[in-house]
PDB file of C-alpha atoms in Angstrom:
ATOM      1  CA  UNK L   1      15.769 100.015  78.449  1.00  0.00           C
ATOM      2  CA  UNK L   2      16.785 101.559  81.898  1.00  0.00           C
ATOM      3  CA  UNK L   3      17.364  98.641  83.842  1.00  0.00           C
ATOM      4  CA  UNK L   4      20.031 100.603  86.751  1.00  0.00           C
ATOM      5  CA  UNK L   5      18.264 100.328  90.092  1.00  0.00           C
ATOM      6  CA  UNK L   6      18.763 102.439  93.043  1.00  0.00           C
ATOM      7  CA  UNK L   7      19.861  99.085  94.876  1.00  0.00           C
ATOM      8  CA  UNK L   8      22.179  98.287  91.985  1.00  0.00           C
ATOM      9  CA  UNK L   9      23.636 101.650  91.922  1.00  0.00           C
ATOM     10  CA  UNK L  10      23.937 101.745  95.479  1.00  0.00           C
ATOM     11  CA  UNK L  11      26.142  98.115  95.231  1.00  0.00           C
ATOM     12  CA  UNK L  12      28.250  99.617  92.278  1.00  0.00           C
ATOM     13  CA  UNK L  13      29.335 102.828  94.185  1.00  0.00           C
ATOM     14  CA  UNK L  14      31.781 101.493  96.908  1.00  0.00           C
ATOM     15  CA  UNK L  15      33.793  99.516  94.809  1.00  0.00           C
ATOM     16  CA  UNK L  16      33.904 102.266  92.180  1.00  0.00           C
ATOM     17  CA  UNK L  17      35.491 104.478  94.816  1.00  0.00           C
ATOM     18  CA  UNK L  18      38.235 101.952  95.741  1.00  0.00           C
ATOM     19  CA  UNK L  19      38.916 101.299  92.444  1.00  0.00           C
ATOM     20  CA  UNK L  20      39.079 105.382  91.741  1.00  0.00           C
ATOM     21  CA  UNK L  21      42.098 105.335  94.661  1.00  0.00           C
ATOM     22  CA  UNK L  22      44.065 102.236  93.706  1.00  0.00           C
ATOM     23  CA  UNK L  23      43.767 101.547  89.616  1.00  0.00           C
ATOM     24  CA  UNK L  24      45.695 104.871  89.041  1.00  0.00           C
ATOM     25  CA  UNK L  25      48.565 103.542  91.093  1.00  0.00           C
ATOM     26  CA  UNK L  26      48.162  99.943  89.361  1.00  0.00           C
ATOM     27  CA  UNK L  27      47.977 101.688  85.953  1.00  0.00           C
ATOM     28  CA  UNK L  28      50.833 104.108  86.244  1.00  0.00           C
ATOM     29  CA  UNK L  29      48.643 106.599  85.753  1.00  0.00           C
ATOM     30  CA  UNK L  30      50.327 110.574  85.874  1.00  0.00           C
ATOM     31  CA  UNK L  31      53.170 110.066  83.096  1.00  0.00           C
ATOM     32  CA  UNK L  32      51.674 112.817  80.969  1.00  0.00           C
ATOM     33  CA  UNK L  33      50.464 114.668  83.636  1.00  0.00           C
ATOM     34  CA  UNK L  34      51.294 114.086  87.641  1.00  0.00           C
ATOM     35  CA  UNK L  35      46.950 115.101  87.884  1.00  0.00           C
ATOM     36  CA  UNK L  36      45.657 112.229  86.030  1.00  0.00           C
ATOM     37  CA  UNK L  37      46.877 110.124  89.203  1.00  0.00           C
ATOM     38  CA  UNK L  38      45.621 113.087  91.683  1.00  0.00           C
ATOM     39  CA  UNK L  39      42.225 113.316  90.078  1.00  0.00           C
ATOM     40  CA  UNK L  40      41.202 109.958  90.207  1.00  0.00           C
ATOM     41  CA  UNK L  41      42.259 109.271  93.855  1.00  0.00           C
ATOM     42  CA  UNK L  42      40.721 112.395  94.723  1.00  0.00           C
ATOM     43  CA  UNK L  43      37.339 111.768  93.503  1.00  0.00           C
ATOM     44  CA  UNK L  44      37.457 108.326  94.426  1.00  0.00           C
ATOM     45  CA  UNK L  45      37.930 109.651  97.963  1.00  0.00           C
ATOM     46  CA  UNK L  46      35.161 112.259  97.446  1.00  0.00           C
ATOM     47  CA  UNK L  47      32.878 109.099  95.839  1.00  0.00           C
ATOM     48  CA  UNK L  48      33.396 106.873  98.647  1.00  0.00           C
ATOM     49  CA  UNK L  49      32.452 109.776 101.176  1.00  0.00           C
ATOM     50  CA  UNK L  50      29.121 110.751  99.214  1.00  0.00           C
ATOM     51  CA  UNK L  51      27.838 107.193  99.000  1.00  0.00           C
ATOM     52  CA  UNK L  52      28.574 107.386 102.634  1.00  0.00           C
ATOM     53  CA  UNK L  53      26.375 110.221 102.961  1.00  0.00           C
ATOM     54  CA  UNK L  54      23.656 109.389 100.204  1.00  0.00           C
ATOM     55  CA  UNK L  55      19.772 108.240 100.966  1.00  0.00           C
ATOM     56  CA  UNK L  56      19.922 104.559  99.942  1.00  0.00           C
ATOM     57  CA  UNK L  57      20.337 101.255 101.473  1.00  0.00           C
ATOM     58  CA  UNK L  58      23.958 101.456 101.459  1.00  0.00           C
ATOM     59  CA  UNK L  59      24.540 104.667 102.739  1.00  0.00           C
ATOM     60  CA  UNK L  60      25.467 105.025 106.208  1.00  0.00           C
ATOM     61  CA  UNK L  61      24.456 108.518 107.404  1.00  0.00           C
ATOM     62  CA  UNK L  62      21.762 109.200 104.515  1.00  0.00           C
ATOM     63  CA  UNK L  63      21.660 112.762 104.338  1.00  0.00           C
ATOM     64  CA  UNK L  64      21.967 113.363 100.522  1.00  0.00           C
ATOM     65  CA  UNK L  65      19.179 112.633  98.349  1.00  0.00           C
ATOM     66  CA  UNK L  66      19.569 110.218  95.799  1.00  0.00           C
ATOM     67  CA  UNK L  67      18.863 112.266  92.892  1.00  0.00           C
ATOM     68  CA  UNK L  68      21.621 114.856  93.872  1.00  0.00           C
ATOM     69  CA  UNK L  69      23.732 111.469  94.146  1.00  0.00           C
ATOM     70  CA  UNK L  70      22.914 111.250  90.617  1.00  0.00           C
ATOM     71  CA  UNK L  71      23.421 114.832  89.379  1.00  0.00           C
ATOM     72  CA  UNK L  72      26.900 114.284  90.884  1.00  0.00           C
ATOM     73  CA  UNK L  73      27.791 111.486  88.989  1.00  0.00           C
ATOM     74  CA  UNK L  74      26.332 112.648  85.594  1.00  0.00           C
ATOM     75  CA  UNK L  75      28.601 116.029  86.716  1.00  0.00           C
ATOM     76  CA  UNK L  76      31.941 113.875  87.085  1.00  0.00           C
ATOM     77  CA  UNK L  77      30.892 111.721  84.171  1.00  0.00           C
ATOM     78  CA  UNK L  78      30.957 115.189  82.181  1.00  0.00           C
ATOM     79  CA  UNK L  79      34.212 115.787  83.991  1.00  0.00           C
ATOM     80  CA  UNK L  80      35.997 112.950  82.892  1.00  0.00           C
ATOM     81  CA  UNK L  81      35.318 113.314  79.449  1.00  0.00           C
ATOM     82  CA  UNK L  82      36.716 116.800  79.289  1.00  0.00           C
ATOM     83  CA  UNK L  83      39.398 116.361  81.544  1.00  0.00           C
ATOM     84  CA  UNK L  84      42.049 114.601  79.130  1.00  0.00           C
ATOM     85  CA  UNK L  85      41.818 117.741  76.786  1.00  0.00           C
ATOM     86  CA  UNK L  86      41.702 120.322  79.285  1.00  0.00           C
ATOM     87  CA  UNK L  87      45.175 119.071  80.574  1.00  0.00           C
ATOM     88  CA  UNK L  88      46.744 117.619  77.668  1.00  0.00           C
ATOM     89  CA  UNK L  89      46.532 114.098  79.234  1.00  0.00           C
ATOM     90  CA  UNK L  90      48.269 111.513  76.647  1.00  0.00           C
ATOM     91  CA  UNK L  91      47.764 107.416  76.469  1.00  0.00           C
ATOM     92  CA  UNK L  92      46.823 105.825  79.004  1.00  0.00           C
ATOM     93  CA  UNK L  93      45.977 109.026  81.447  1.00  0.00           C
ATOM     94  CA  UNK L  94      43.777 110.192  78.567  1.00  0.00           C
ATOM     95  CA  UNK L  95      42.169 106.733  78.104  1.00  0.00           C
ATOM     96  CA  UNK L  96      41.298 106.095  81.789  1.00  0.00           C
ATOM     97  CA  UNK L  97      39.265 109.120  82.186  1.00  0.00           C
ATOM     98  CA  UNK L  98      37.362 108.729  78.617  1.00  0.00           C
ATOM     99  CA  UNK L  99      36.433 105.044  79.529  1.00  0.00           C
ATOM    100  CA  UNK L 100      35.493 105.901  82.788  1.00  0.00           C
ATOM    101  CA  UNK L 101      33.793 108.672  82.194  1.00  0.00           C
ATOM    102  CA  UNK L 102      31.746 106.955  79.388  1.00  0.00           C
ATOM    103  CA  UNK L 103      30.924 104.121  81.907  1.00  0.00           C
ATOM    104  CA  UNK L 104      29.492 105.988  84.537  1.00  0.00           C
ATOM    105  CA  UNK L 105      27.601 108.387  81.969  1.00  0.00           C
ATOM    106  CA  UNK L 106      26.006 104.951  80.381  1.00  0.00           C
ATOM    107  CA  UNK L 107      25.281 103.795  83.904  1.00  0.00           C
ATOM    108  CA  UNK L 108      23.365 107.461  85.193  1.00  0.00           C
ATOM    109  CA  UNK L 109      21.739 107.143  81.275  1.00  0.00           C
ATOM    110  CA  UNK L 110      20.364 103.090  82.273  1.00  0.00           C
ATOM    111  CA  UNK L 111      18.806 104.315  85.015  1.00  0.00           C
ATOM    112  CA  UNK L 112      15.712 102.991  86.309  1.00  0.00           C
ATOM    113  CA  UNK L 113      13.349 105.906  87.825  1.00  0.00           C
ATOM    114  CA  UNK L 114      12.134 104.899  91.271  1.00  0.00           C
ATOM    115  CA  UNK L 115       7.664 104.811  91.277  1.00  0.00           C
ATOM    116  CA  UNK L 116       6.340 107.424  93.939  1.00  0.00           C
ATOM    117  CA  UNK L 117       4.622 105.921  97.063  1.00  0.00           C
TER     118      UNK L 117
END
């Protein structure tokens, strides 16, 4: 059952972007590889900008189609799942990326298609 609407997704985007910027510091990411901290912060900044530019009710400029936003989210999820293997992240560094990747993948896969008007 797909229930994540464009509106729900929009409300999730900003807090997730901020969490990606703050949580690495609170969790002490970067022990196995400094990239673990840096990648999350950079992704959080990019996610915040993407959300500002997305064509949904919480977007400020609305120049990026929502479908492109969903595609970017899917790519981020896949990258987050692969990154710990590619860069030898260990412990919390790896778990952080796997959990975030799985969460984003879940949200994207539960997206309810919009009805054409």
